PDB file of C-alpha atoms in Angstrom:
ATOM      1  CA  MET A   1      21.707  16.016 -14.609  1.00 63.00           C
ATOM      2  CA  THR A   2      24.778  13.848 -15.497  1.00 87.00           C
ATOM      3  CA  THR A   3      24.539  11.437 -18.200  1.00 90.00           C
ATOM      4  CA  LYS A   4      24.399   7.792 -17.357  1.00 96.00           C
ATOM      5  CA  ARG A   5      26.818   5.425 -19.139  1.00 97.00           C
ATOM      6  CA  ILE A   6      25.343   1.959 -19.397  1.00 98.00           C
ATOM      7  CA  PHE A   7      27.838  -0.739 -20.869  1.00 98.00           C
ATOM      8  CA  VAL A   8      25.757  -3.724 -22.374  1.00 98.00           C
ATOM      9  CA  THR A   9      27.991  -6.995 -22.052  1.00 98.00           C
ATOM     10  CA  ALA A  10      27.360 -10.673 -22.256  1.00 97.00           C
ATOM     11  CA  THR A  11      28.601 -13.970 -21.613  1.00 95.00           C
ATOM     12  CA  ASN A  12      29.829 -14.649 -25.165  1.00 93.00           C
ATOM     13  CA  THR A  13      29.243 -13.394 -28.334  1.00 89.00           C
ATOM     14  CA  ASP A  14      25.790 -14.123 -30.191  1.00 88.00           C
ATOM     15  CA  VAL A  15      24.054 -13.933 -26.994  1.00 92.00           C
ATOM     16  CA  GLY A  16      21.759 -10.719 -27.578  1.00 94.00           C
ATOM     17  CA  LYS A  17      23.903  -7.731 -26.826  1.00 96.00           C
ATOM     18  CA  THR A  18      22.350  -5.910 -29.611  1.00 96.00           C
ATOM     19  CA  PHE A  19      18.788  -6.871 -29.472  1.00 96.00           C
ATOM     20  CA  ILE A  20      18.868  -5.760 -25.615  1.00 96.00           C
ATOM     21  CA  SER A  21      20.690  -2.732 -26.461  1.00 97.00           C
ATOM     22  CA  GLU A  22      17.839  -1.723 -29.042  1.00 97.00           C
ATOM     23  CA  LYS A  23      15.257  -2.816 -26.695  1.00 97.00           C
ATOM     24  CA  LEU A  24      16.726  -0.379 -23.832  1.00 97.00           C
ATOM     25  CA  VAL A  25      16.920   2.584 -26.619  1.00 98.00           C
ATOM     26  CA  ASN A  26      13.112   2.498 -26.689  1.00 97.00           C
ATOM     27  CA  LEU A  27      12.689   1.632 -22.890  1.00 97.00           C
ATOM     28  CA  PHE A  28      14.289   4.616 -22.064  1.00 97.00           C
ATOM     29  CA  SER A  29      13.112   6.819 -24.346  1.00 97.00           C
ATOM     30  CA  ASP A  30       9.605   5.528 -23.408  1.00 96.00           C
ATOM     31  CA  MET A  31      10.086   6.776 -20.069  1.00 96.00           C
ATOM     32  CA  GLY A  32      10.997  10.308 -21.160  1.00 96.00           C
ATOM     33  CA  LEU A  33      14.611  10.243 -21.504  1.00 97.00           C
ATOM     34  CA  ARG A  34      16.828  11.438 -24.053  1.00 97.00           C
ATOM     35  CA  VAL A  35      18.946   8.494 -25.237  1.00 98.00           C
ATOM     36  CA  SER A  36      22.281   7.940 -27.234  1.00 98.00           C
ATOM     37  CA  TYR A  37      24.084   4.690 -28.369  1.00 98.00           C
ATOM     38  CA  LEU A  38      27.820   4.266 -28.950  1.00 98.00           C
ATOM     39  CA  LYS A  39      29.617   0.671 -30.011  1.00 98.00           C
ATOM     40  CA  PRO A  40      33.181   1.417 -29.505  1.00 98.00           C
ATOM     41  CA  ILE A  41      34.330  -1.457 -31.384  1.00 98.00           C
ATOM     42  CA  GLU A  42      32.696  -3.694 -34.257  1.00 97.00           C
ATOM     43  CA  THR A  43      34.519  -6.632 -35.563  1.00 97.00           C
ATOM     44  CA  GLY A  44      33.670  -8.786 -38.559  1.00 94.00           C
ATOM     45  CA  VAL A  45      32.514  -5.429 -40.625  1.00 95.00           C
ATOM     46  CA  SER A  46      32.056  -5.344 -44.210  1.00 92.00           C
ATOM     47  CA  GLN A  47      30.479  -2.508 -45.847  1.00 92.00           C
ATOM     48  CA  PHE A  48      29.323  -0.586 -42.692  1.00 94.00           C
ATOM     49  CA  PRO A  49      29.138  -2.208 -39.075  1.00 94.00           C
ATOM     50  CA  LEU A  50      25.579  -3.962 -38.854  1.00 89.00           C
ATOM     51  CA  ASP A  51      24.812  -4.313 -35.715  1.00 95.00           C
ATOM     52  CA  GLY A  52      26.276  -0.754 -34.917  1.00 96.00           C
ATOM     53  CA  LYS A  53      23.910   0.841 -37.818  1.00 96.00           C
ATOM     54  CA  LYS A  54      20.908  -1.444 -36.783  1.00 97.00           C
ATOM     55  CA  VAL A  55      20.989   0.315 -33.219  1.00 97.00           C
ATOM     56  CA  PHE A  56      22.062   3.896 -34.137  1.00 97.00           C
ATOM     57  CA  ASP A  57      19.092   3.818 -36.498  1.00 97.00           C
ATOM     58  CA  VAL A  58      16.661   3.327 -33.871  1.00 98.00           C
ATOM     59  CA  ALA A  59      18.363   5.732 -31.415  1.00 98.00           C
ATOM     60  CA  LYS A  60      18.156   8.492 -34.374  1.00 97.00           C
ATOM     61  CA  GLU A  61      14.174   7.938 -34.594  1.00 96.00           C
ATOM     62  CA  ARG A  62      13.886   8.349 -30.807  1.00 97.00           C
ATOM     63  CA  ASN A  63      16.614  10.990 -30.214  1.00 97.00           C
ATOM     64  CA  PRO A  64      16.766  13.348 -33.366  1.00 96.00           C
ATOM     65  CA  GLU A  65      19.616  15.026 -32.092  1.00 96.00           C
ATOM     66  CA  LEU A  66      21.797  12.295 -33.087  1.00 97.00           C
ATOM     67  CA  GLU A  67      21.265  12.960 -36.605  1.00 96.00           C
ATOM     68  CA  ARG A  68      24.363  15.523 -36.862  1.00 95.00           C
ATOM     69  CA  PHE A  69      26.966  12.320 -35.682  1.00 97.00           C
ATOM     70  CA  SER A  70      28.030  10.159 -38.161  1.00 96.00           C
ATOM     71  CA  LEU A  71      28.130   6.444 -38.117  1.00 97.00           C
ATOM     72  CA  THR A  72      32.184   6.348 -37.557  1.00 96.00           C
ATOM     73  CA  GLU A  73      31.579   8.685 -34.664  1.00 97.00           C
ATOM     74  CA  ILE A  74      29.172   5.742 -33.329  1.00 98.00           C
ATOM     75  CA  VAL A  75      31.206   2.928 -34.000  1.00 98.00           C
ATOM     76  CA  PRO A  76      34.807   4.845 -33.748  1.00 97.00           C
ATOM     77  CA  TYR A  77      36.568   1.133 -34.649  1.00 98.00           C
ATOM     78  CA  GLN A  78      35.561  -1.137 -37.288  1.00 98.00           C
ATOM     79  CA  PHE A  79      37.728  -4.098 -38.293  1.00 97.00           C
ATOM     80  CA  ARG A  80      36.930  -6.427 -41.062  1.00 97.00           C
ATOM     81  CA  LEU A  81      37.780  -9.936 -38.808  1.00 97.00           C
ATOM     82  CA  PRO A  82      35.226 -11.489 -37.076  1.00 96.00           C
ATOM     83  CA  ALA A  83      37.383 -12.031 -34.378  1.00 96.00           C
ATOM     84  CA  SER A  84      38.294 -10.359 -30.673  1.00 96.00           C
ATOM     85  CA  PRO A  85      39.141  -6.716 -31.238  1.00 97.00           C
ATOM     86  CA  PHE A  86      42.867  -7.726 -30.241  1.00 97.00           C
ATOM     87  CA  VAL A  87      43.144 -10.019 -33.200  1.00 97.00           C
ATOM     88  CA  ALA A  88      40.922  -7.992 -35.423  1.00 96.00           C
ATOM     89  CA  LYS A  89      42.916  -4.979 -34.834  1.00 96.00           C
ATOM     90  CA  GLY A  90      46.049  -6.020 -36.372  1.00 95.00           C
ATOM     91  CA  GLU A  91      48.554  -3.386 -36.062  1.00 94.00           C
ATOM     92  CA  THR A  92      45.817  -0.673 -35.267  1.00 96.00           C
ATOM     93  CA  GLU A  93      46.059   0.737 -31.953  1.00 95.00           C
ATOM     94  CA  ILE A  94      42.679   1.115 -30.293  1.00 97.00           C
ATOM     95  CA  LYS A  95      42.943   4.377 -27.809  1.00 96.00           C
ATOM     96  CA  LEU A  96      40.584   4.853 -24.844  1.00 97.00           C
ATOM     97  CA  SER A  97      40.977   8.752 -25.875  1.00 97.00           C
ATOM     98  CA  LYS A  98      38.939   8.081 -29.270  1.00 97.00           C
ATOM     99  CA  ILE A  99      36.135   6.224 -27.583  1.00 98.00           C
ATOM    100  CA  VAL A 100      35.849   9.053 -24.761  1.00 97.00           C
ATOM    101  CA  GLU A 101      35.878  11.635 -27.141  1.00 97.00           C
ATOM    102  CA  SER A 102      32.570   9.973 -29.424  1.00 97.00           C
ATOM    103  CA  LEU A 103      30.831   9.215 -25.948  1.00 97.00           C
ATOM    104  CA  GLU A 104      31.636  12.890 -24.581  1.00 96.00           C
ATOM    105  CA  LYS A 105      30.075  14.058 -27.791  1.00 97.00           C
ATOM    106  CA  LEU A 106      26.792  12.081 -27.667  1.00 98.00           C
ATOM    107  CA  GLU A 107      26.440  12.629 -23.581  1.00 97.00           C
ATOM    108  CA  LYS A 108      25.957  16.395 -24.555  1.00 96.00           C
ATOM    109  CA  VAL A 109      22.449  15.682 -26.082  1.00 96.00           C
ATOM    110  CA  SER A 110      21.852  12.626 -24.162  1.00 96.00           C
ATOM    111  CA  ASP A 111      20.457  11.383 -20.475  1.00 97.00           C
ATOM    112  CA  ILE A 112      21.755   7.823 -20.871  1.00 98.00           C
ATOM    113  CA  VAL A 113      24.357   6.534 -23.363  1.00 98.00           C
ATOM    114  CA  ILE A 114      23.642   3.020 -24.238  1.00 98.00           C
ATOM    115  CA  ILE A 115      27.319   1.628 -25.197  1.00 98.00           C
ATOM    116  CA  GLU A 116      27.383  -2.036 -26.516  1.00 98.00           C
ATOM    117  CA  GLY A 117      30.458  -3.933 -26.103  1.00 97.00           C
ATOM    118  CA  ALA A 118      32.265  -6.357 -28.310  1.00 96.00           C
ATOM    119  CA  GLY A 119      32.117 -10.353 -27.052  1.00 91.00           C
ATOM    120  CA  GLY A 120      31.746 -11.236 -23.885  1.00 94.00           C
ATOM    121  CA  THR A 121      33.246  -9.459 -20.486  1.00 96.00           C
ATOM    122  CA  ALA A 122      36.596 -11.368 -20.965  1.00 95.00           C
ATOM    123  CA  VAL A 123      37.110 -10.540 -24.717  1.00 96.00           C
ATOM    124  CA  PRO A 124      40.502  -9.035 -25.303  1.00 97.00           C
ATOM    125  CA  ILE A 125      40.964  -5.470 -26.906  1.00 97.00           C
ATOM    126  CA  SER A 126      44.558  -5.567 -26.375  1.00 94.00           C
ATOM    127  CA  GLU A 127      47.139  -7.811 -24.973  1.00 92.00           C
ATOM    128  CA  ASN A 128      46.185  -6.843 -21.206  1.00 94.00           C
ATOM    129  CA  TYR A 129      43.310  -4.735 -21.620  1.00 97.00           C
ATOM    130  CA  PHE A 130      39.829  -6.568 -21.490  1.00 97.00           C
ATOM    131  CA  THR A 131      36.432  -5.603 -21.879  1.00 97.00           C
ATOM    132  CA  THR A 132      35.876  -5.291 -18.130  1.00 98.00           C
ATOM    133  CA  ASP A 133      39.044  -2.834 -18.221  1.00 98.00           C
ATOM    134  CA  LEU A 134      36.785  -0.878 -20.509  1.00 98.00           C
ATOM    135  CA  ILE A 135      33.755  -0.750 -18.622  1.00 98.00           C
ATOM    136  CA  ALA A 136      35.725   0.691 -15.351  1.00 98.00           C
ATOM    137  CA  ASP A 137      37.659   3.272 -17.379  1.00 97.00           C
ATOM    138  CA  LEU A 138      34.491   4.352 -19.164  1.00 98.00           C
ATOM    139  CA  GLY A 139      32.939   4.496 -15.420  1.00 97.00           C
ATOM    140  CA  ALA A 140      29.923   2.877 -16.544  1.00 98.00           C
ATOM    141  CA  LYS A 141      27.417   0.542 -15.354  1.00 98.00           C
ATOM    142  CA  ALA A 142      27.180  -2.718 -16.756  1.00 98.00           C
ATOM    143  CA  VAL A 143      24.010  -4.977 -17.889  1.00 98.00           C
ATOM    144  CA  LEU A 144      25.301  -8.660 -18.325  1.00 98.00           C
ATOM    145  CA  VAL A 145      23.225 -10.566 -21.079  1.00 97.00           C
ATOM    146  CA  ALA A 146      23.269 -14.340 -20.476  1.00 95.00           C
ATOM    147  CA  PRO A 147      21.786 -16.997 -23.041  1.00 93.00           C
ATOM    148  CA  THR A 148      19.591 -19.640 -22.064  1.00 91.00           C
ATOM    149  CA  ASN A 149      20.838 -22.675 -23.981  1.00 91.00           C
ATOM    150  CA  LEU A 150      22.111 -25.819 -22.709  1.00 89.00           C
ATOM    151  CA  GLY A 151      25.778 -25.298 -20.908  1.00 87.00           C
ATOM    152  CA  SER A 152      25.284 -21.709 -20.482  1.00 90.00           C
ATOM    153  CA  ILE A 153      25.122 -21.790 -16.908  1.00 95.00           C
ATOM    154  CA  SER A 154      28.921 -22.044 -16.243  1.00 95.00           C
ATOM    155  CA  ASP A 155      29.438 -19.251 -18.691  1.00 95.00           C
ATOM    156  CA  THR A 156      26.840 -16.806 -16.924  1.00 96.00           C
ATOM    157  CA  LEU A 157      28.460 -17.511 -13.453  1.00 96.00           C
ATOM    158  CA  LEU A 158      31.979 -17.076 -14.641  1.00 96.00           C
ATOM    159  CA  SER A 159      30.780 -13.520 -16.639  1.00 97.00           C
ATOM    160  CA  ILE A 160      29.338 -12.770 -12.831  1.00 97.00           C
ATOM    161  CA  TRP A 161      32.313 -13.539 -11.002  1.00 97.00           C
ATOM    162  CA  LYS A 162      34.340 -11.454 -13.363  1.00 97.00           C
ATOM    163  CA  LEU A 163      32.232  -8.591 -13.197  1.00 98.00           C
ATOM    164  CA  GLU A 164      31.905  -8.938  -8.931  1.00 97.00           C
ATOM    165  CA  SER A 165      35.907  -9.230  -9.052  1.00 96.00           C
ATOM    166  CA  GLU A 166      36.605  -6.216 -10.975  1.00 96.00           C
ATOM    167  CA  LYS A 167      34.036  -4.544  -8.653  1.00 97.00           C
ATOM    168  CA  ILE A 168      31.709  -3.024 -11.356  1.00 97.00           C
ATOM    169  CA  ASP A 169      28.514  -2.326 -10.635  1.00 97.00           C
ATOM    170  CA  PHE A 170      25.765  -4.753 -12.881  1.00 97.00           C
ATOM    171  CA  ILE A 171      22.815  -6.341 -13.025  1.00 96.00           C
ATOM    172  CA  TRP A 172      22.120  -9.437 -15.299  1.00 96.00           C
ATOM    173  CA  THR A 173      19.510 -10.414 -17.068  1.00 95.00           C
ATOM    174  CA  LEU A 174      18.507 -14.000 -19.410  1.00 94.00           C
ATOM    175  CA  ASN A 175      17.797 -13.437 -22.640  1.00 92.00           C
ATOM    176  CA  LEU A 176      15.454 -16.346 -23.598  1.00 87.00           C
ATOM    177  CA  TRP A 177      16.094 -17.196 -26.970  1.00 79.00           C
ATOM    178  CA  LYS A 178      18.210 -20.362 -27.558  1.00 79.00           C
ATOM    179  CA  ASP A 179      16.814 -23.604 -26.076  1.00 82.00           C
ATOM    180  CA  LYS A 180      13.825 -21.349 -24.870  1.00 78.00           C
ATOM    181  CA  ASN A 181      11.531 -24.543 -24.808  1.00 85.00           C
ATOM    182  CA  SER A 182      13.728 -26.542 -22.996  1.00 88.00           C
ATOM    183  CA  PHE A 183      15.212 -24.023 -20.708  1.00 89.00           C
ATOM    184  CA  ASP A 184      12.489 -24.370 -17.846  1.00 90.00           C
ATOM    185  CA  GLU A 185      13.550 -27.682 -17.384  1.00 92.00           C
ATOM    186  CA  VAL A 186      17.293 -27.739 -18.052  1.00 91.00           C
ATOM    187  CA  SER A 187      18.684 -24.544 -16.541  1.00 91.00           C
ATOM    188  CA  LEU A 188      15.931 -22.652 -14.990  1.00 92.00           C
ATOM    189  CA  PRO A 189      15.835 -24.799 -11.794  1.00 94.00           C
ATOM    190  CA  PHE A 190      19.509 -24.180 -10.709  1.00 94.00           C
ATOM    191  CA  TYR A 191      18.724 -20.526 -11.288  1.00 93.00           C
ATOM    192  CA  LYS A 192      16.043 -20.488  -8.887  1.00 94.00           C
ATOM    193  CA  SER A 193      17.564 -22.135  -6.463  1.00 94.00           C
ATOM    194  CA  HIS A 194      21.137 -20.313  -6.613  1.00 95.00           C
ATOM    195  CA  PHE A 195      19.637 -16.657  -6.885  1.00 93.00           C
ATOM    196  CA  LYS A 196      17.316 -14.994  -5.075  1.00 90.00           C
ATOM    197  CA  GLU A 197      15.895 -13.063  -8.207  1.00 89.00           C
ATOM    198  CA  VAL A 198      15.897 -14.574 -11.764  1.00 91.00           C
ATOM    199  CA  ASP A 199      15.346 -11.758 -14.562  1.00 90.00           C
ATOM    200  CA  ILE A 200      14.171 -13.017 -17.755  1.00 91.00           C
ATOM    201  CA  PHE A 201      14.108 -10.030 -20.108  1.00 91.00           C
ATOM    202  CA  GLN A 202      11.233 -11.192 -22.115  1.00 92.00           C
ATOM    203  CA  LYS A 203       8.929 -11.513 -19.425  1.00 90.00           C
ATOM    204  CA  ASN A 204       9.579  -8.117 -17.926  1.00 91.00           C
ATOM    205  CA  PRO A 205      11.310  -5.672 -19.709  1.00 92.00           C
ATOM    206  CA  GLN A 206      10.219  -2.629 -18.055  1.00 92.00           C
ATOM    207  CA  LYS A 207      11.622  -3.987 -15.006  1.00 91.00           C
ATOM    208  CA  LEU A 208      15.349  -4.192 -16.430  1.00 91.00           C
ATOM    209  CA  ALA A 209      14.924  -0.430 -17.254  1.00 94.00           C
ATOM    210  CA  GLU A 210      14.259   0.192 -13.992  1.00 94.00           C
ATOM    211  CA  LYS A 211      16.511  -1.699 -12.361  1.00 93.00           C
ATOM    212  CA  ILE A 212      19.129  -0.276 -14.316  1.00 94.00           C
ATOM    213  CA  LEU A 213      18.519   3.026 -13.354  1.00 94.00           C
ATOM    214  CA  ASN A 214      18.328   2.277  -9.627  1.00 93.00           C
ATOM    215  CA  LEU A 215      22.106   1.581  -9.982  1.00 94.00           C
ATOM    216  CA  PHE A 216      22.865   5.127 -10.390  1.00 93.00           C
TER     217      PHE A 216
END
């Protein structure tokens, strides 16, 4: 079976990519699949990449073959400055080949690789290379994580349009977290009016996992 590449992106930073990535590791593992995790770029790193390590630790528990991998293979590019990769990298060149090298190693012990992006769909990695370019170059299917706070509708629509314009296969889900007590009144009515189906991750996580597999 060809290993499935699933890229978790979002409308912005601090929306829930790491949370969803961790949940997907467990959901797919519960389905009997061997799951690996890769975070190509993490910024705001002090002693070690917090997000990358968190999900990698979970993935190792579910897939013991990952014990042979180092954290630097899982998060090949680590930068101190909490900024977009383009800014945080300074003079460092982010090479696609280095990311692919880690990905292909992980695929040897995996049915699925969860790839977590940095920031949102249009985050610059280099001057003219963005998250959507990385998704396309990796040949991955995408999961767009959208927030539920006031003002998020515009961000969500822009990210959906961006993925559609780049002809990337994706599904999207709402991470019911910020403003969750007012979401049903303030934002949900538009989503229900505009979309045939609205997926709220917390209401049916298993459904998201099944929809992702149907992308392949």
